[in-house]
PDB file of C-alpha atoms in Angstrom:
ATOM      1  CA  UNK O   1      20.318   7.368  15.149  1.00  0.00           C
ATOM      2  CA  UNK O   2      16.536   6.288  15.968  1.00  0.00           C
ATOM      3  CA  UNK O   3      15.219   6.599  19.671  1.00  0.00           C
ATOM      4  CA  UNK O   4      14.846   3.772  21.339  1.00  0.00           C
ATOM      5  CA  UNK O   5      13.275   2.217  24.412  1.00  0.00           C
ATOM      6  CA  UNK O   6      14.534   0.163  26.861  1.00  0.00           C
ATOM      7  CA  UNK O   7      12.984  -3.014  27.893  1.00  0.00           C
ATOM      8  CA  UNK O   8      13.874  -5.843  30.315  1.00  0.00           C
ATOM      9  CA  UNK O   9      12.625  -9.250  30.491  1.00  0.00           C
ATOM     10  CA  UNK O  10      12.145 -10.757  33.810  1.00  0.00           C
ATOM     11  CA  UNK O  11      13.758 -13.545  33.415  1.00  0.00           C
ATOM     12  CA  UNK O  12      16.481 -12.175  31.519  1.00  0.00           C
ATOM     13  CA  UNK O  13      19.204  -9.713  33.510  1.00  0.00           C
ATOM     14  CA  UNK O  14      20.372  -7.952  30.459  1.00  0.00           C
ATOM     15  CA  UNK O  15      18.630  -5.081  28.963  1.00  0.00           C
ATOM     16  CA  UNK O  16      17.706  -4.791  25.034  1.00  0.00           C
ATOM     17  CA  UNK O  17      16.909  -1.659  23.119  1.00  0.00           C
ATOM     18  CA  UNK O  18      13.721  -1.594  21.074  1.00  0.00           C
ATOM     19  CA  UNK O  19      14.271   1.057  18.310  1.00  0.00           C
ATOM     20  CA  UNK O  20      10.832   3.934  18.150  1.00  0.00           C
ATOM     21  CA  UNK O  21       9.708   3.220  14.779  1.00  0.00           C
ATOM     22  CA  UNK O  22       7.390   6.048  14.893  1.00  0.00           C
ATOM     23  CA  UNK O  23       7.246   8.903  17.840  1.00  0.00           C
ATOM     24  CA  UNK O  24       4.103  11.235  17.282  1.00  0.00           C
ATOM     25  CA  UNK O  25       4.456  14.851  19.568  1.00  0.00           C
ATOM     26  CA  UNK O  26       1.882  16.849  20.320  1.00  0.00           C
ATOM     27  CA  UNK O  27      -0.026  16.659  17.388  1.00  0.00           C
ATOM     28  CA  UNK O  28      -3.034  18.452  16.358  1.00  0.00           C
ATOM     29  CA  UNK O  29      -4.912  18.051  13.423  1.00  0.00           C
ATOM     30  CA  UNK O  30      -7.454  20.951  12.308  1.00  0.00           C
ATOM     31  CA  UNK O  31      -9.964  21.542   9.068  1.00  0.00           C
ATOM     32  CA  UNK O  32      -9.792  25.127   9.324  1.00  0.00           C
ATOM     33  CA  UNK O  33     -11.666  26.527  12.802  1.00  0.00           C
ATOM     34  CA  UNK O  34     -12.630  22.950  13.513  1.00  0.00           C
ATOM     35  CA  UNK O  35     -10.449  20.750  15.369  1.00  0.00           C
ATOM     36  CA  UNK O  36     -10.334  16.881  14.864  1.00  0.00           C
ATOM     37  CA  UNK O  37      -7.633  16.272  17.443  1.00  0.00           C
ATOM     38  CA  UNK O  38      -5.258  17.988  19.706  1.00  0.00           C
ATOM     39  CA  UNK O  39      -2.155  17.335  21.885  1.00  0.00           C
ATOM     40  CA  UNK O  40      -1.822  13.568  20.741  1.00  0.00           C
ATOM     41  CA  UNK O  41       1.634  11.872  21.464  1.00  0.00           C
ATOM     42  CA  UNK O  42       2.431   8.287  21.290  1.00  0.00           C
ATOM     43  CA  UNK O  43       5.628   5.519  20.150  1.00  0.00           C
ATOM     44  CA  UNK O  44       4.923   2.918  17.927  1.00  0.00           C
ATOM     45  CA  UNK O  45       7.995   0.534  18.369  1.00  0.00           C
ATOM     46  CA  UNK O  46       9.612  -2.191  16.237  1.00  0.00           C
ATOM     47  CA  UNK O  47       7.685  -5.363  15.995  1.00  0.00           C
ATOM     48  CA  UNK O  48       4.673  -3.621  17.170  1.00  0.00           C
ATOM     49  CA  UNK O  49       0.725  -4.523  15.982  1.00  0.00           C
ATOM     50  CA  UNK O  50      -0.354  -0.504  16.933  1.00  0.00           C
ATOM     51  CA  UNK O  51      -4.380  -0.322  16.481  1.00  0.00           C
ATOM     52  CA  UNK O  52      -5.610   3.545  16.291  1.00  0.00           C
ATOM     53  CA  UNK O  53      -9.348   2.810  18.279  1.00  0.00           C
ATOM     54  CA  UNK O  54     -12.160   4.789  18.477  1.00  0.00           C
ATOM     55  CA  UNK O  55     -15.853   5.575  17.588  1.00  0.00           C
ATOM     56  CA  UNK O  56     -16.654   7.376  14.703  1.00  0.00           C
ATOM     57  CA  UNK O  57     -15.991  10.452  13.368  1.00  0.00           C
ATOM     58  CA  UNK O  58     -12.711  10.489  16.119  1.00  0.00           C
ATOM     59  CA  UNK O  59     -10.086  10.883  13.872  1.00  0.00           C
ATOM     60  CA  UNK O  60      -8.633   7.596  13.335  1.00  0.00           C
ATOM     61  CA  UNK O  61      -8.329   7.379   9.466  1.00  0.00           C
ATOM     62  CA  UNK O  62      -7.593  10.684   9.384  1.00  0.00           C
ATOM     63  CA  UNK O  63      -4.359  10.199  11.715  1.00  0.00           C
ATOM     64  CA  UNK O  64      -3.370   7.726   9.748  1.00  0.00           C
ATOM     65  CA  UNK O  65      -3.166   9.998   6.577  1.00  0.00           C
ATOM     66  CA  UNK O  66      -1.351  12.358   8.486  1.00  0.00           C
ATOM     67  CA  UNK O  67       1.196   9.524   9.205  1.00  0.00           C
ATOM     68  CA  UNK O  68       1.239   8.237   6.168  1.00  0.00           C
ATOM     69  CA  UNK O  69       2.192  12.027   4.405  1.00  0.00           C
ATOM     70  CA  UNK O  70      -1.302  12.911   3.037  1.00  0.00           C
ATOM     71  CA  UNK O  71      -2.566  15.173   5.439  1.00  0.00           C
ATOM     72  CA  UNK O  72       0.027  17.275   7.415  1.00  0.00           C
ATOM     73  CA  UNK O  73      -1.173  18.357  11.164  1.00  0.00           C
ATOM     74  CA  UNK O  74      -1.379  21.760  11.921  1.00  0.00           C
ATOM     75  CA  UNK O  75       1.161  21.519  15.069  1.00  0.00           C
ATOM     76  CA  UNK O  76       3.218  18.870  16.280  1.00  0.00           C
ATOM     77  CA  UNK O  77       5.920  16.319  15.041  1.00  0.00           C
ATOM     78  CA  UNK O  78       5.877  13.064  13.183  1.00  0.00           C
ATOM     79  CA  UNK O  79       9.593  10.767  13.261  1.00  0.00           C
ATOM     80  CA  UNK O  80      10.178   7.909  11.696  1.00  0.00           C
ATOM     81  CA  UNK O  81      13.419   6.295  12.950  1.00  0.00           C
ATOM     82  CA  UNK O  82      14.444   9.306  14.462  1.00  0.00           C
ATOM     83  CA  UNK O  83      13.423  11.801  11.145  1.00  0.00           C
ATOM     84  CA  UNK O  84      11.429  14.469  11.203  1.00  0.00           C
ATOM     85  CA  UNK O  85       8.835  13.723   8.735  1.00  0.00           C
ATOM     86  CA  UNK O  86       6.962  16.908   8.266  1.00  0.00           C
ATOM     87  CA  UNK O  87      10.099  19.337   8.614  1.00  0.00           C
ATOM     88  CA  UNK O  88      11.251  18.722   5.033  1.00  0.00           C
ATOM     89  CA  UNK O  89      10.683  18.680   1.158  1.00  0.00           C
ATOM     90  CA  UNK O  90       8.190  16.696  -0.682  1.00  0.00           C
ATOM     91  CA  UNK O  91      11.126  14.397  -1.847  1.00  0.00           C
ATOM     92  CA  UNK O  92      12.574  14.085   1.602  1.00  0.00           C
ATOM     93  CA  UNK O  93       8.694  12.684   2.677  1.00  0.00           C
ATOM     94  CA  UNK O  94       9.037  10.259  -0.257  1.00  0.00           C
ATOM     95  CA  UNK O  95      12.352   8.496   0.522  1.00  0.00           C
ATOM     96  CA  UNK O  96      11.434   8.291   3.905  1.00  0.00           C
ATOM     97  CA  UNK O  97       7.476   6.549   3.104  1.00  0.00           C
ATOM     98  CA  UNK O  98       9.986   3.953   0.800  1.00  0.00           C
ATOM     99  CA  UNK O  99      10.226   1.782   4.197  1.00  0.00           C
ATOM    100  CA  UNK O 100       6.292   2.097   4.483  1.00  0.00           C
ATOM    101  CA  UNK O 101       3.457  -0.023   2.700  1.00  0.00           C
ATOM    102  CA  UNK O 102      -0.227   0.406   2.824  1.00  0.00           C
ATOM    103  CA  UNK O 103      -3.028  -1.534   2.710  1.00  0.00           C
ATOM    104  CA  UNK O 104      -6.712   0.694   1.938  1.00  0.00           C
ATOM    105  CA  UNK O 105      -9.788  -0.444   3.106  1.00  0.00           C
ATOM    106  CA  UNK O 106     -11.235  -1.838  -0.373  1.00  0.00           C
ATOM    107  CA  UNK O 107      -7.505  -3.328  -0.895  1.00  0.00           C
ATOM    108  CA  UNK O 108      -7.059  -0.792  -4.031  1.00  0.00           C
ATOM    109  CA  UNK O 109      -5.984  -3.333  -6.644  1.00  0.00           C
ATOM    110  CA  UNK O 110      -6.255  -2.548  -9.981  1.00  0.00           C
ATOM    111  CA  UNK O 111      -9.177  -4.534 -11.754  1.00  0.00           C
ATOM    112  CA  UNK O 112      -7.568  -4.811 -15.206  1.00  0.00           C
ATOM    113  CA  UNK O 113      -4.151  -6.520 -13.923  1.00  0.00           C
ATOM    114  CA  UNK O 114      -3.667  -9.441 -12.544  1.00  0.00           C
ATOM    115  CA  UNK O 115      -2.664 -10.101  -9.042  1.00  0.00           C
ATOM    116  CA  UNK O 116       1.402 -10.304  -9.443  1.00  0.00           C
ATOM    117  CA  UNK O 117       0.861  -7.782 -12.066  1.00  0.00           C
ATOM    118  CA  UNK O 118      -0.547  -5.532  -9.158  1.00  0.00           C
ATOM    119  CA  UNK O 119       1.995  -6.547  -6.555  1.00  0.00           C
ATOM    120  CA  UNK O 120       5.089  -6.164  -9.420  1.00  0.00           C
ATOM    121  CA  UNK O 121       4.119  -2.402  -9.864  1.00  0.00           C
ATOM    122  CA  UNK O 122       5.898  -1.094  -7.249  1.00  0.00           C
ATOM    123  CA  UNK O 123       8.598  -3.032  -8.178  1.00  0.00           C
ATOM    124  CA  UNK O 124       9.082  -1.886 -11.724  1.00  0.00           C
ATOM    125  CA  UNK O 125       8.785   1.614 -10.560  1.00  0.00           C
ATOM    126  CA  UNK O 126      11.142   1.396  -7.809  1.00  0.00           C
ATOM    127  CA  UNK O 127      13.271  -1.300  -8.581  1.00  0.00           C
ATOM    128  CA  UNK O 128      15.844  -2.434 -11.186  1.00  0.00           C
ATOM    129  CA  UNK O 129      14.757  -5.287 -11.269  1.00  0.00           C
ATOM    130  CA  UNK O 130      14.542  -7.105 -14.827  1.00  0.00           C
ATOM    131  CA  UNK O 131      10.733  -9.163 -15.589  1.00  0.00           C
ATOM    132  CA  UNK O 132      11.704 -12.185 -14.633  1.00  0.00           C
ATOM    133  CA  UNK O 133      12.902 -11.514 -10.622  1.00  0.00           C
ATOM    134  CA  UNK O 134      10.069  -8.797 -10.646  1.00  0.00           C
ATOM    135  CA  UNK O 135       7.682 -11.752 -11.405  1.00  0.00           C
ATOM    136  CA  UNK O 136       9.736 -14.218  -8.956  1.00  0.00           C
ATOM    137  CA  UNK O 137       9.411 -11.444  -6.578  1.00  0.00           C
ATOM    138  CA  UNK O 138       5.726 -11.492  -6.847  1.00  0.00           C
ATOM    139  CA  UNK O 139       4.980 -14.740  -6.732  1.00  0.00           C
ATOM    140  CA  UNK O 140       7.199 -14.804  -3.248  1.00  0.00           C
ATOM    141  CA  UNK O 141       4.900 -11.870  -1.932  1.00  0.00           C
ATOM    142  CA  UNK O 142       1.365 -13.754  -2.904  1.00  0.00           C
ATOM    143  CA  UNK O 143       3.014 -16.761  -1.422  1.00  0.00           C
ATOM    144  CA  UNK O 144       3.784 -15.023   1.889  1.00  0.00           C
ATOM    145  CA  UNK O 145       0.453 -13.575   1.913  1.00  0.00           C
ATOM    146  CA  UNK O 146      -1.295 -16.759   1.111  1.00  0.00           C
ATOM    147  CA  UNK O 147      -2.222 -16.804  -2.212  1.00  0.00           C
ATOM    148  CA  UNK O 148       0.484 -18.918  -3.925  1.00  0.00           C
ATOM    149  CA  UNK O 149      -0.808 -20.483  -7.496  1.00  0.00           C
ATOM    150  CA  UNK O 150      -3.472 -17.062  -7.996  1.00  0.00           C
ATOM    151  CA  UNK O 151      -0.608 -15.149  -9.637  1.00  0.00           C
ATOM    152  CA  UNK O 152      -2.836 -14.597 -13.206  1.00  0.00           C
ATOM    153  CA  UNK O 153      -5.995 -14.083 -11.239  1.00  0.00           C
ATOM    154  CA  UNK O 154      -8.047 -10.833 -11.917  1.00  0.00           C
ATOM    155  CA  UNK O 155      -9.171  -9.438  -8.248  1.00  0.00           C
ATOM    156  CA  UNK O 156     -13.046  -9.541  -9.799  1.00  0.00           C
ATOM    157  CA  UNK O 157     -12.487 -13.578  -9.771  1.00  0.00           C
ATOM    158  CA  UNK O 158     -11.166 -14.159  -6.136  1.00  0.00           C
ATOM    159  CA  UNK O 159     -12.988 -13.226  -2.492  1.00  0.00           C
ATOM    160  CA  UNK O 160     -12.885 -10.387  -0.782  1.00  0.00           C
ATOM    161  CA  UNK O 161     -10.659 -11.922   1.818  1.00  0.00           C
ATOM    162  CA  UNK O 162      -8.388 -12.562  -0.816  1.00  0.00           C
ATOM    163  CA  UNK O 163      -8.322  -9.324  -2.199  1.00  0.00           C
ATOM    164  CA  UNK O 164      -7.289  -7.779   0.850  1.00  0.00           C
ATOM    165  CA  UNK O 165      -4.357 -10.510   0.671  1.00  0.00           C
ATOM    166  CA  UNK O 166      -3.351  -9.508  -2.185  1.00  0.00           C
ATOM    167  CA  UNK O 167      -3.530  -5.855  -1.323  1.00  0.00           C
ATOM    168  CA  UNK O 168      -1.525  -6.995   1.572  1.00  0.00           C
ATOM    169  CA  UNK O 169       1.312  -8.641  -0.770  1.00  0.00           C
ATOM    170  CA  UNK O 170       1.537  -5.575  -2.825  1.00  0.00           C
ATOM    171  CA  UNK O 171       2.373  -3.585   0.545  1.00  0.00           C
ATOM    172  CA  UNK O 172       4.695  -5.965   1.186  1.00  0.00           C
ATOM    173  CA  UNK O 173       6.648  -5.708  -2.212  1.00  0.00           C
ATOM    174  CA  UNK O 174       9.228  -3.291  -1.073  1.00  0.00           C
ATOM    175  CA  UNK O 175      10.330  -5.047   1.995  1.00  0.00           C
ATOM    176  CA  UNK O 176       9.020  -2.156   3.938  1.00  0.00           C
ATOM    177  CA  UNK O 177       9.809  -2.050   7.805  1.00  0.00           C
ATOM    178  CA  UNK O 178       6.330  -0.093   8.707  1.00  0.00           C
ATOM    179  CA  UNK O 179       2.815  -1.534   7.209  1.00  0.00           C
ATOM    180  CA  UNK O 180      -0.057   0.880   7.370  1.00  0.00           C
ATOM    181  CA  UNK O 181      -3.543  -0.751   7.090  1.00  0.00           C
ATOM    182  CA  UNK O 182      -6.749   0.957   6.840  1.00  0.00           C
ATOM    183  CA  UNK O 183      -9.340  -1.124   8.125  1.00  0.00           C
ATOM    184  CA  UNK O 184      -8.631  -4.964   7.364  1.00  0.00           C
ATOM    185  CA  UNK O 185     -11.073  -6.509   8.520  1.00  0.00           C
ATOM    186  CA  UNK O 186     -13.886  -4.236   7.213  1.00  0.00           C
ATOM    187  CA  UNK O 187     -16.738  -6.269   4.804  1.00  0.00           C
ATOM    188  CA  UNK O 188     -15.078  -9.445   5.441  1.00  0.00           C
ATOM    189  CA  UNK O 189     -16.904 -12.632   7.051  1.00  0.00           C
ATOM    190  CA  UNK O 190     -15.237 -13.855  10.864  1.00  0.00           C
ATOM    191  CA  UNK O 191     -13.380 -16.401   9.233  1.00  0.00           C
ATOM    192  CA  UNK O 192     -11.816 -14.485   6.365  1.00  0.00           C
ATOM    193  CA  UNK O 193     -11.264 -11.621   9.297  1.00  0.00           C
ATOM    194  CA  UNK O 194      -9.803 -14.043  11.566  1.00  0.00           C
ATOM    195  CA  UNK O 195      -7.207 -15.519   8.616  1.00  0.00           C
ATOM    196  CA  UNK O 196      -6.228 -12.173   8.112  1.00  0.00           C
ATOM    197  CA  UNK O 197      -5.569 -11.556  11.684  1.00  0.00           C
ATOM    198  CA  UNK O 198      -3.942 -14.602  11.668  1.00  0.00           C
ATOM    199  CA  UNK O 199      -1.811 -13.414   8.834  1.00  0.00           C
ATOM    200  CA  UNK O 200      -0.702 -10.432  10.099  1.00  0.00           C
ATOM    201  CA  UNK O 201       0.989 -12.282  13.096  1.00  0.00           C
ATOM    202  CA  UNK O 202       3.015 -14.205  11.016  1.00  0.00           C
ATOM    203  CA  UNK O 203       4.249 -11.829   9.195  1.00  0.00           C
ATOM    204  CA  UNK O 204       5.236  -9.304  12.254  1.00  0.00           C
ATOM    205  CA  UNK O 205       6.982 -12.729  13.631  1.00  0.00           C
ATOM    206  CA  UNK O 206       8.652 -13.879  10.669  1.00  0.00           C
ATOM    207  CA  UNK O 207      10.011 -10.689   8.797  1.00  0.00           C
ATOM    208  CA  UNK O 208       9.793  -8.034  12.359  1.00  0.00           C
ATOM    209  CA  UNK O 209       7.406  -5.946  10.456  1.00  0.00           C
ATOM    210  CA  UNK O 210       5.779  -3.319  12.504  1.00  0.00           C
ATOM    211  CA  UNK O 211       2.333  -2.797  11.818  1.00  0.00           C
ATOM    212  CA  UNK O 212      -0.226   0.278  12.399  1.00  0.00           C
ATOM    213  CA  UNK O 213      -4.120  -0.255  12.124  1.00  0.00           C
ATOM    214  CA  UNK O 214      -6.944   1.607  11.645  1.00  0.00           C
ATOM    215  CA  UNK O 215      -9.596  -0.792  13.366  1.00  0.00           C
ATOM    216  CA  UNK O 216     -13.255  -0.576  15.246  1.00  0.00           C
ATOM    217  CA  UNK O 217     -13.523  -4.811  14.789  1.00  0.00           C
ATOM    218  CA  UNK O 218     -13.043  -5.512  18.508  1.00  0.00           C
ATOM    219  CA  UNK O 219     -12.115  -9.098  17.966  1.00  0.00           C
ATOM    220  CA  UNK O 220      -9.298  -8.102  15.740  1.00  0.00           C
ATOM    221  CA  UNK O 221      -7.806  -5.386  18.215  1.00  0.00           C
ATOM    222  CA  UNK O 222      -7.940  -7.890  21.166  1.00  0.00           C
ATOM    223  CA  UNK O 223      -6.527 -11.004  18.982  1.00  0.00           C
ATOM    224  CA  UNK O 224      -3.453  -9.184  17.706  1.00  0.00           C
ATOM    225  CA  UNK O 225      -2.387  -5.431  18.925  1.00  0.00           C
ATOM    226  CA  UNK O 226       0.159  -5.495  21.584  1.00  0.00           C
ATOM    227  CA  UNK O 227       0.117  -1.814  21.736  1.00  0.00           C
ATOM    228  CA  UNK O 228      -2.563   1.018  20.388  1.00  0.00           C
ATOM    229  CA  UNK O 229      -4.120   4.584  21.187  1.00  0.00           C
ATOM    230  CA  UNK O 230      -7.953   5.418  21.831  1.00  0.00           C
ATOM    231  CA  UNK O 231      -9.627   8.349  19.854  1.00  0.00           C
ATOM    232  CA  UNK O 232     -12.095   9.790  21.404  1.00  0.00           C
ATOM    233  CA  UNK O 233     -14.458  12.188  19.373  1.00  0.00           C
ATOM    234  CA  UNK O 234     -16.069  14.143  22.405  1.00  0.00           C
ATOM    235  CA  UNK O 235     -12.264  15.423  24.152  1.00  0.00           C
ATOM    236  CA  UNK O 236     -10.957  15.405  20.426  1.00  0.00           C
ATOM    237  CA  UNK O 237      -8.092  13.636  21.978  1.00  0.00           C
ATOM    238  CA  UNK O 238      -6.347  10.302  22.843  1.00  0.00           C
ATOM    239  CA  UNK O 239      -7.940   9.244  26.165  1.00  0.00           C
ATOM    240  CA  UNK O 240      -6.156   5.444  26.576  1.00  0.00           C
ATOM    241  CA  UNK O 241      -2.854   4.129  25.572  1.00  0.00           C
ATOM    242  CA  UNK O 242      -1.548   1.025  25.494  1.00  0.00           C
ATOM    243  CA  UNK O 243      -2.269  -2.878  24.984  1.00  0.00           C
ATOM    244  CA  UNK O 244      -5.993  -3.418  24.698  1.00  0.00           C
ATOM    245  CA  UNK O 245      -5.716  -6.540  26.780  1.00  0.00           C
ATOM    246  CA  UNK O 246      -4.205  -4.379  29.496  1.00  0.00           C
ATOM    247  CA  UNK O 247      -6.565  -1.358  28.893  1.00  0.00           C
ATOM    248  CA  UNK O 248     -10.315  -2.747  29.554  1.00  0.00           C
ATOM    249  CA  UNK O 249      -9.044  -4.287  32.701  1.00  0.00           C
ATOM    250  CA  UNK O 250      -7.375  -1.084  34.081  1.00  0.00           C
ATOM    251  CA  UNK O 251      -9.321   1.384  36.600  1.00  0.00           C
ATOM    252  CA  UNK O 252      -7.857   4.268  35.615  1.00  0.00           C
ATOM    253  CA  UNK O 253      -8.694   3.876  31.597  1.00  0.00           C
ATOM    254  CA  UNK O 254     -11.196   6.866  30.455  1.00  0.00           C
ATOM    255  CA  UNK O 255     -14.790   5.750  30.811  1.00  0.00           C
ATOM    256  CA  UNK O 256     -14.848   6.557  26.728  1.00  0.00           C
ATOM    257  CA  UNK O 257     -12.901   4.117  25.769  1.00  0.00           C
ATOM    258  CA  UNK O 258     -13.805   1.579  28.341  1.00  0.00           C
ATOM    259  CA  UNK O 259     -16.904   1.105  26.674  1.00  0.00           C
ATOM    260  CA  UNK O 260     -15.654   1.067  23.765  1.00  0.00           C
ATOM    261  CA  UNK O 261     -13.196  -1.550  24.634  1.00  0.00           C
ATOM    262  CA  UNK O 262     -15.394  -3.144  26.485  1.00  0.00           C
ATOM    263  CA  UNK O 263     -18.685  -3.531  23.995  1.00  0.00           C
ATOM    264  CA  UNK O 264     -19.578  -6.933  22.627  1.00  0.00           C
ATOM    265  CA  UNK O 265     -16.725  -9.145  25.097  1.00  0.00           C
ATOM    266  CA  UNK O 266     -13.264  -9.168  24.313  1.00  0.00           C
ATOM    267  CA  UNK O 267     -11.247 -11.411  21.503  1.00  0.00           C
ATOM    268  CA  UNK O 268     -12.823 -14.126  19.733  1.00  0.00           C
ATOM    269  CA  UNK O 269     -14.824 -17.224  21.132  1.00  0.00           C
ATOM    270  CA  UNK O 270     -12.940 -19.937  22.470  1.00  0.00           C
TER     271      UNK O 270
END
C-alpha cells in the first residue's frame, strides 16, 4: 500500500487521503569525487504539477534522470507508490516506469513517422492491441493533446509548439499516472508556452495525472506548479520547498532561491 498524506479542507470536516506518488529520501547524487547534490528529500503527491527549480548547472535534469531510472544516486531512496525503485532488478525498474511517460526537451519524435505513427509505438510494443484501436488510440491521444486532424503529419511540417504536443500525446499513450517533462517550455514563443501550460492543467484536471517538471521559465512555474523543490548549485542541495506562489512571499525561503523566484515578476501579465 502507497503512503499517503492527509489533508483537510476548511470547509469540509472530513479528512481525505492523498496517495505519495513519489517520496525521494535522502538522496545524493555524485560523478565520482564530485558531488551534484546531497541529502535531498521531498513527496510529489497525486494530482500534483511538481517543478524541480534552479539555476544552472544545480542538478535539476539530472534528478530527473535519476527519477526517471537513468541515473541511479549514490545514497538514498526513490518510491513510487510505496516501491522501492532502486532496490531491485532492471525488470522490476521497468514494470514500475510502465505508469510513467516522458516528454524530452526537443519532444524526441521520430522524423520519418508520422505523428500517430509516433504516439502508436508504445502501443504496439506494449499493447495487444490490433492496428485499428492502436490507430483509434492515437488519434484520441493527439486529440487530447490538441492536435486532432494532424494524425499523417511529419513533425518537420508542424511548429515547434506542436511538436512538443505531440511529444506530449505519445507520453500520454499508456495512460500513465506520473508524466515526466524535461523542459516544456524551452525554444517555444509565450503563446505556444502559455498553450502548453494551459494544456498541462487540463490534463492533471481531467485524467488526475501527476506531473513533474524540469523548468527555469518563471512564468510557467508560477502559472501551473502547486508544489516544487529549489536546486541550488552553491549548497549542492534543495534550499526551498513547496508552492512557488507560497515560496517568494515567505521570509524564511533561502535568499538563493528567492532571487531566483523572484527575477523578472511572478506569472504572466494580466
Amino acid at each position: 500500500m502507497s503512503e499517503a498524506i492527509l489533508t483537510a479542507s476548511p470547509n469540509v470536516p472530513s479528512v481525505t487521503e492523498v496517495p505519495v506518488r513519489i517520496s525521494v529520501r535522502g538522496l545524493t547524487v555524485a560523478f565520482g569525487a564530485f558531488v551534484l547534490m546531497s541529502d535531498i528529500s521531498f513527496d510529489v503527491l497525486q494530482g500534483d504539477i511538481f517543478m524541480i527549480m534552479g539555476g544552472s548547472g544545480c542538478g535539476k535534469s539530472t534528478l530527473l534522470r535519476v527519477l526517471m531510472g537513468l541515473k541511479k544516486p549514490t545514497k538514498g531512496t526513490v518510491q513510487y507508490n510505496g516501491k522501492d525503485f532502486w532496490n531491485g532488478t532492471e525488470s522490476y525498474r521497468n514494470d514500475l516506469m510502465r505508469d510513467v511517460g516522458v516528454l524530452f526537451q526537443n519532444g524526441a519524435l521520430w522524423s520519418s513517422m508520422t505523428l500517430a505513427e509516433n504516439v502508436a509505438l508504445p502501443l504496439q510494443l506494449y499493447t495487444d492491441l490490433d492496428d485499428k484501436a492502436i490507430r483509434e488510440y492515437a488519434s484520441l491521444k493527439l486529440a487530447l493533446a490538441g492536435l486532432a486532424g494532424f494524425e499523417d503529419y511529419y513533425p518537420s511540417e508542424i511548429s515547434g509548439g506542436m511538436r512538443k504536443r505531440a511529444g506530449l500525446a505519445r507520453a500520454l499513450a499508456l495512460d500513465p499516472q506520473i508524466l515526466f517533462l524535461d523542459e516544456p517550455s524551452a525554444g517555444l514563443d509565450p503563446v505556444s508556452s502559455r498553450l502548453l501550460d494551459d494544456l498541462i492543467l487540463e490534463l492533471r484536471d481531467s485524467l488526475g495525472t501527476t506531473f513533474v517538471i524540469v523548468s527555469h521559465e518563471l512564468a510557467s512555474i508560477f502559472a501551473i506548479a502547486n508544489n516544487g523543490i529549489f536546486l541550488d548549485a552553491q549548497t549542492r542541495t534543495a534550499t526551498a520547498h513547496g508552492d512557488p506562489k507560497k515560496l517568494v512571499e515567505d521570509s524564511r525561503t533561502e535568499r538563493n532561491a528567492m532571487l531566483f523566484l523572484t527575477r523578472g515578476g511572478a506569472g504572466y501579465p494580466e
